[in-house]
mmCIF file of C-alpha atoms and ligand atoms in Angstrom:
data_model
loop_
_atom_site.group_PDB
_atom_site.id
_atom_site.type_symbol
_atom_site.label_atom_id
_atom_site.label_comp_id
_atom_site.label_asym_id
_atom_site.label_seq_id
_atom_site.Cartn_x
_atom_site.Cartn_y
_atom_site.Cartn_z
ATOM 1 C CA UNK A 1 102.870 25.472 57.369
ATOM 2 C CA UNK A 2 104.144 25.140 60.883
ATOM 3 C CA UNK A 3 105.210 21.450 60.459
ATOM 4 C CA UNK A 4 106.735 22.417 56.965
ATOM 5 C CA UNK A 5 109.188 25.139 58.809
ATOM 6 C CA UNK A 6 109.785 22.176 61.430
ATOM 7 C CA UNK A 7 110.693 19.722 59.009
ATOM 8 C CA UNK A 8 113.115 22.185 56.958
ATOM 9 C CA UNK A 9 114.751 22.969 60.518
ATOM 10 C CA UNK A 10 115.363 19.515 61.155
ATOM 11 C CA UNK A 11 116.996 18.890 57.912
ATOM 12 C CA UNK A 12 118.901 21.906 58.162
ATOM 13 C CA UNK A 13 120.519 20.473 61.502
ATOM 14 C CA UNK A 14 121.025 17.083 60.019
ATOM 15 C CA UNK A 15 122.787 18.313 56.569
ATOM 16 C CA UNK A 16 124.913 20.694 59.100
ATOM 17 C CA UNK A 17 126.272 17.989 60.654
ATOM 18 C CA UNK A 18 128.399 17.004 57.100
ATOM 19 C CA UNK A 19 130.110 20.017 56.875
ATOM 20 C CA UNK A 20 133.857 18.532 57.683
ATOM 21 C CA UNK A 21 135.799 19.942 60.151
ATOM 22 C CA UNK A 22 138.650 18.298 61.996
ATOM 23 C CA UNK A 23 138.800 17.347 65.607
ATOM 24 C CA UNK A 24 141.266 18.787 68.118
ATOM 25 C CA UNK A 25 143.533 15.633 68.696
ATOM 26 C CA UNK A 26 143.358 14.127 72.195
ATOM 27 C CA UNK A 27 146.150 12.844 73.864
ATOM 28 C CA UNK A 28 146.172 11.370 77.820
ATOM 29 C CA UNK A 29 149.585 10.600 77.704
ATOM 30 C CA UNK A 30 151.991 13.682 77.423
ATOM 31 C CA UNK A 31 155.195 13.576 78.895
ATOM 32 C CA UNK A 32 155.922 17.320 78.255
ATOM 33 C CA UNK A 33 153.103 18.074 80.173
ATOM 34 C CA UNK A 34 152.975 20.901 82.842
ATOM 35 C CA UNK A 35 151.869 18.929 85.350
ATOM 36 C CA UNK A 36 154.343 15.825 84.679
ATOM 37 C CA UNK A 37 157.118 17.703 84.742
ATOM 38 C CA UNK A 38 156.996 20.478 87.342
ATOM 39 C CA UNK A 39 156.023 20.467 91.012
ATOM 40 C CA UNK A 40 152.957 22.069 91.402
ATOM 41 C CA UNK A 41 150.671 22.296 94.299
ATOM 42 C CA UNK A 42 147.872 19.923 93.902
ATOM 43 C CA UNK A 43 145.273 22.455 94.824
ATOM 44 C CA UNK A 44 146.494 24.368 91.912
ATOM 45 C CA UNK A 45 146.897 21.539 89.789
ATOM 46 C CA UNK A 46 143.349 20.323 90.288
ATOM 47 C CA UNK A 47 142.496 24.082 89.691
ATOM 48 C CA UNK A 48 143.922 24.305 86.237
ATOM 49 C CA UNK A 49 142.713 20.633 85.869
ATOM 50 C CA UNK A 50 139.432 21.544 86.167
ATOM 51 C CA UNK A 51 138.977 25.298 84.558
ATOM 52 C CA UNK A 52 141.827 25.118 81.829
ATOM 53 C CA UNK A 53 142.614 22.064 80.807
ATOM 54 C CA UNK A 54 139.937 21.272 78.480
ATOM 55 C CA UNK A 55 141.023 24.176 76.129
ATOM 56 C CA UNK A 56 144.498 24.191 77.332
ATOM 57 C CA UNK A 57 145.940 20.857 77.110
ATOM 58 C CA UNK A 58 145.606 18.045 74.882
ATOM 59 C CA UNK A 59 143.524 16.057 77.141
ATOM 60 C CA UNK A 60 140.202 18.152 76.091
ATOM 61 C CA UNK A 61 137.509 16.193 77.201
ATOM 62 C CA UNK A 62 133.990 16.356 74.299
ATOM 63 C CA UNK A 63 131.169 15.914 76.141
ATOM 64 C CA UNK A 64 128.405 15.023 73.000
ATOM 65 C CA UNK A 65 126.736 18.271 72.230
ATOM 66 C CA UNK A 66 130.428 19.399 71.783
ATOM 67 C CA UNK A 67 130.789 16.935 68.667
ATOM 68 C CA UNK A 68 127.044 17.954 67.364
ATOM 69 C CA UNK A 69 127.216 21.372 64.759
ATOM 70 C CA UNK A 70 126.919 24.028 64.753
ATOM 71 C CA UNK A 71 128.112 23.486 68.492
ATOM 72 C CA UNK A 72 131.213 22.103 67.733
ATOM 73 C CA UNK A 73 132.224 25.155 65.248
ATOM 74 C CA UNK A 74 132.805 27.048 67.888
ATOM 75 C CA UNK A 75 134.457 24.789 70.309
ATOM 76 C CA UNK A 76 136.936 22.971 67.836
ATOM 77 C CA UNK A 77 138.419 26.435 67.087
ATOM 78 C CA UNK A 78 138.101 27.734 70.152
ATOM 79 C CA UNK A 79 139.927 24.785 71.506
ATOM 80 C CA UNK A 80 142.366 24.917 68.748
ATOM 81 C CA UNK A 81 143.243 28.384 69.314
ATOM 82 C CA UNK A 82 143.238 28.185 72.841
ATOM 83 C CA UNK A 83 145.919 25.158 72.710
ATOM 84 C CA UNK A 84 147.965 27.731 69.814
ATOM 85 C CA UNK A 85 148.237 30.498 72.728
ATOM 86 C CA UNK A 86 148.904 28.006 75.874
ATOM 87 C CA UNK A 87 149.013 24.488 75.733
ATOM 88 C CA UNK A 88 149.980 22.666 79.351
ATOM 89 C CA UNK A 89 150.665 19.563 77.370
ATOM 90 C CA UNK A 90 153.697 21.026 75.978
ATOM 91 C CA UNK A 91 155.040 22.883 78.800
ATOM 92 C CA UNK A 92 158.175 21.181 78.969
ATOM 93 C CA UNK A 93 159.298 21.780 75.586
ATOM 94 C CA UNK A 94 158.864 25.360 75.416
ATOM 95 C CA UNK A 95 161.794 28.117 75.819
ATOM 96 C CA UNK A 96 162.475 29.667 79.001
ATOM 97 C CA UNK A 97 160.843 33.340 77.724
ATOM 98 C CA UNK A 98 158.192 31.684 76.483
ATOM 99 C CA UNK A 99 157.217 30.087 80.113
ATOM 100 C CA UNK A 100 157.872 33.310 81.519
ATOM 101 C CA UNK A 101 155.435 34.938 79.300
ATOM 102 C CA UNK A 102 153.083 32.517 80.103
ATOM 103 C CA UNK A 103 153.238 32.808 83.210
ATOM 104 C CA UNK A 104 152.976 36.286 83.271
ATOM 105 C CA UNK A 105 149.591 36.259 81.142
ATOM 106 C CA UNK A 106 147.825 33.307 83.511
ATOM 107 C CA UNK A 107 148.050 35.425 86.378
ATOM 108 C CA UNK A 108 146.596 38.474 85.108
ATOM 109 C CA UNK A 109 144.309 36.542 82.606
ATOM 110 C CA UNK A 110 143.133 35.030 85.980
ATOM 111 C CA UNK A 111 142.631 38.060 88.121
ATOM 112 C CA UNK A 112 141.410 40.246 85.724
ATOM 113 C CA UNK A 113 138.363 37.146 85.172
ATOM 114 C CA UNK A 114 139.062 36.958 81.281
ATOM 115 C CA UNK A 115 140.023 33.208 82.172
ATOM 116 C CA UNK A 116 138.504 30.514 82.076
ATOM 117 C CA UNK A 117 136.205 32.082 79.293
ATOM 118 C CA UNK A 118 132.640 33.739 79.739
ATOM 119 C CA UNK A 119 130.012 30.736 78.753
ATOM 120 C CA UNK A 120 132.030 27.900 79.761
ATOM 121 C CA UNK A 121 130.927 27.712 82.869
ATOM 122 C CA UNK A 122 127.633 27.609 82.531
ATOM 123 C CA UNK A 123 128.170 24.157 81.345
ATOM 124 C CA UNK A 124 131.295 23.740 83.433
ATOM 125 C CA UNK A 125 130.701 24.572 87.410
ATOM 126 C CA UNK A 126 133.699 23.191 88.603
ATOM 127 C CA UNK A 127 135.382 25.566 86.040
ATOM 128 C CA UNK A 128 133.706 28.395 88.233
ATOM 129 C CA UNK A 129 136.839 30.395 90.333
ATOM 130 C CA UNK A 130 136.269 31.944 93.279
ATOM 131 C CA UNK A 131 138.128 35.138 94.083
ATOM 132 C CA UNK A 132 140.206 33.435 96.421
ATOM 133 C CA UNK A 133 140.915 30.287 93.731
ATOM 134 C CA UNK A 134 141.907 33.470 91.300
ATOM 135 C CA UNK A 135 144.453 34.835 94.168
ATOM 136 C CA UNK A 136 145.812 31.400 94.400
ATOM 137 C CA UNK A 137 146.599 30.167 91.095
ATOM 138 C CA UNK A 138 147.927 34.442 90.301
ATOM 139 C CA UNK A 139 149.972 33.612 93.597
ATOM 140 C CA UNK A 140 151.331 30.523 92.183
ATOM 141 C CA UNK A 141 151.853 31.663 88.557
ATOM 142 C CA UNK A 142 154.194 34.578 90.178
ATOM 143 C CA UNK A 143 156.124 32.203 91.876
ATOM 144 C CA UNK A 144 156.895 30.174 89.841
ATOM 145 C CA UNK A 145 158.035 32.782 87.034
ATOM 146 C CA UNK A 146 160.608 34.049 89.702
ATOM 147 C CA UNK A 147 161.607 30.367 90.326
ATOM 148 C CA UNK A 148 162.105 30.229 86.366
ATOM 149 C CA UNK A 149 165.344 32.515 85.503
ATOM 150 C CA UNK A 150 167.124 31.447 89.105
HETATM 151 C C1 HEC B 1 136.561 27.262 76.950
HETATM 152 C C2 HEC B 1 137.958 27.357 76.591
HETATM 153 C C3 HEC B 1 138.950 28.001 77.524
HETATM 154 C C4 HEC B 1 139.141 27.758 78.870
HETATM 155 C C5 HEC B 1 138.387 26.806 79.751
HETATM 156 C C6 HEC B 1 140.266 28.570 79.264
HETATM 157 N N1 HEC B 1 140.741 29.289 78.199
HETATM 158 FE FE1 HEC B 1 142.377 30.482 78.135
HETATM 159 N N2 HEC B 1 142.049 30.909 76.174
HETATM 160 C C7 HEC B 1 141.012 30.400 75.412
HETATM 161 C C8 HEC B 1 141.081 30.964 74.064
HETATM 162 C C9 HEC B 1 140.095 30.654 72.933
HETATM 163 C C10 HEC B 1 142.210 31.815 74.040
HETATM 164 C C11 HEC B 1 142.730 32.624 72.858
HETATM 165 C C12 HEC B 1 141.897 33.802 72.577
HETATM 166 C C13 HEC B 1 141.947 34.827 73.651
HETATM 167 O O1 HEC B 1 143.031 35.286 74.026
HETATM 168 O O2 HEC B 1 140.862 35.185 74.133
HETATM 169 C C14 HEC B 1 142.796 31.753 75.371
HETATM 170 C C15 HEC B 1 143.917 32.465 75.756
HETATM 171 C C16 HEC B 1 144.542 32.327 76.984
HETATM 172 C C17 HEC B 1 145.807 32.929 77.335
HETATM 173 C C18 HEC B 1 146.644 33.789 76.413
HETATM 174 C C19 HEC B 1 146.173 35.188 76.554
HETATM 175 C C20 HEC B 1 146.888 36.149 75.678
HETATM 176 O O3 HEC B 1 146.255 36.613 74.735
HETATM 177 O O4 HEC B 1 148.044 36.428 75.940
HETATM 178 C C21 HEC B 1 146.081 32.583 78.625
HETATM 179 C C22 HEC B 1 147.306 32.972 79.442
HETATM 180 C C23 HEC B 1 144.991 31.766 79.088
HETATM 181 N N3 HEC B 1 144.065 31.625 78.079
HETATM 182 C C24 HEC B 1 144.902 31.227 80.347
HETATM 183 C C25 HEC B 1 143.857 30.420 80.800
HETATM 184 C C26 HEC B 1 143.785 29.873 82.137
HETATM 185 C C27 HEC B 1 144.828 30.074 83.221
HETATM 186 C C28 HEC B 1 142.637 29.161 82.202
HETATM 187 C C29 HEC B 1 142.054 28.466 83.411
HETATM 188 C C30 HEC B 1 141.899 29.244 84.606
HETATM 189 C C31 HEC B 1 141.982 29.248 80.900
HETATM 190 N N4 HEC B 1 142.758 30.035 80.077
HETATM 191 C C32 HEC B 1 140.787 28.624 80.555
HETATM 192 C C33 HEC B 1 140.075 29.477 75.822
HETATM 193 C C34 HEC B 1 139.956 28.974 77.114
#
């Protein structure tokens, strides 16, 4: 009975793992790109690197379990939806309110802890702000925003 539930189980993963679903595109090169085009400190920049980036750029990195279902349900849209709502890859390109809005949400996002989101990282230390990393990128978000409209 045991070995029955065990075997349905395992088939249940393995037909799972048809269902289609499309992959958030990656892209290393992006002109556009936050990063590419403005000056920012590199201890913010390796900041954002390392605790936005995968969700808010288009050069998410899939480690395997984030390709394997039902996994990757999640983190597909997630990512997806994250890149919708902010998406450093295509900084350059937006409009000047839009920045500004941006702007505005990363640094409370950030302070408030709602960013980078609850569960990623557990799998994702580096991804793990201290208070004063929140301070700093909040610092640099509101700096840059009044740099924006001069
Ligand atoms: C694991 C994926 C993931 C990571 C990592 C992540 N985010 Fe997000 N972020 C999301 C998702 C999903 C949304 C859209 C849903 C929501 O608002 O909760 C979002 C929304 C946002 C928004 C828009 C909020 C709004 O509703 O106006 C901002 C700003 C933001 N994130 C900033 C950041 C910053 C800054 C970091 C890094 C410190 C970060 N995020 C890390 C997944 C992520």
């Amino acid at each position: 009975m045991k070995k029955k539930i065990i075997i349905i189980l395992i088939a249940i993963v393995v037909l799972i793992q048809f269902y289609p679903m499309e992959k958030p595109t990656v892209t290393i090169d992006n002109p556009n790109d936050l990063l590419v085009t403005s000056k920012v400190p590199e201890n913010i920049s390796k900041l954002l690197k390392n605790a936005c980036y995968d969700c808010h750029s288009n050069e998410s990195i899939f480690p395997w379990y984030s390709n394997v279902a039902p996994v990757k349900w999640m983190l597909y849209d997630h990512i997806s939806e994250a890149r919708e709502e902010l998406n450093f890859s295509n900084w350059n390109s937006l409009e000047t309110d839009d920045k500004a809005d941006i702007l505005d949400d990363i640094s409370s996002m950030v302070l408030e802890g709602e960013m980078p989101i609850k569960g990623y990282t557990i799998l994702h230390s580096e991804a793990n702000l201290s208070e004063a990393d929140r301070e700093l990128i909040a610092t640099w978000a509101d700096e840059m925003l009044d740099l924006i409209y001069e």
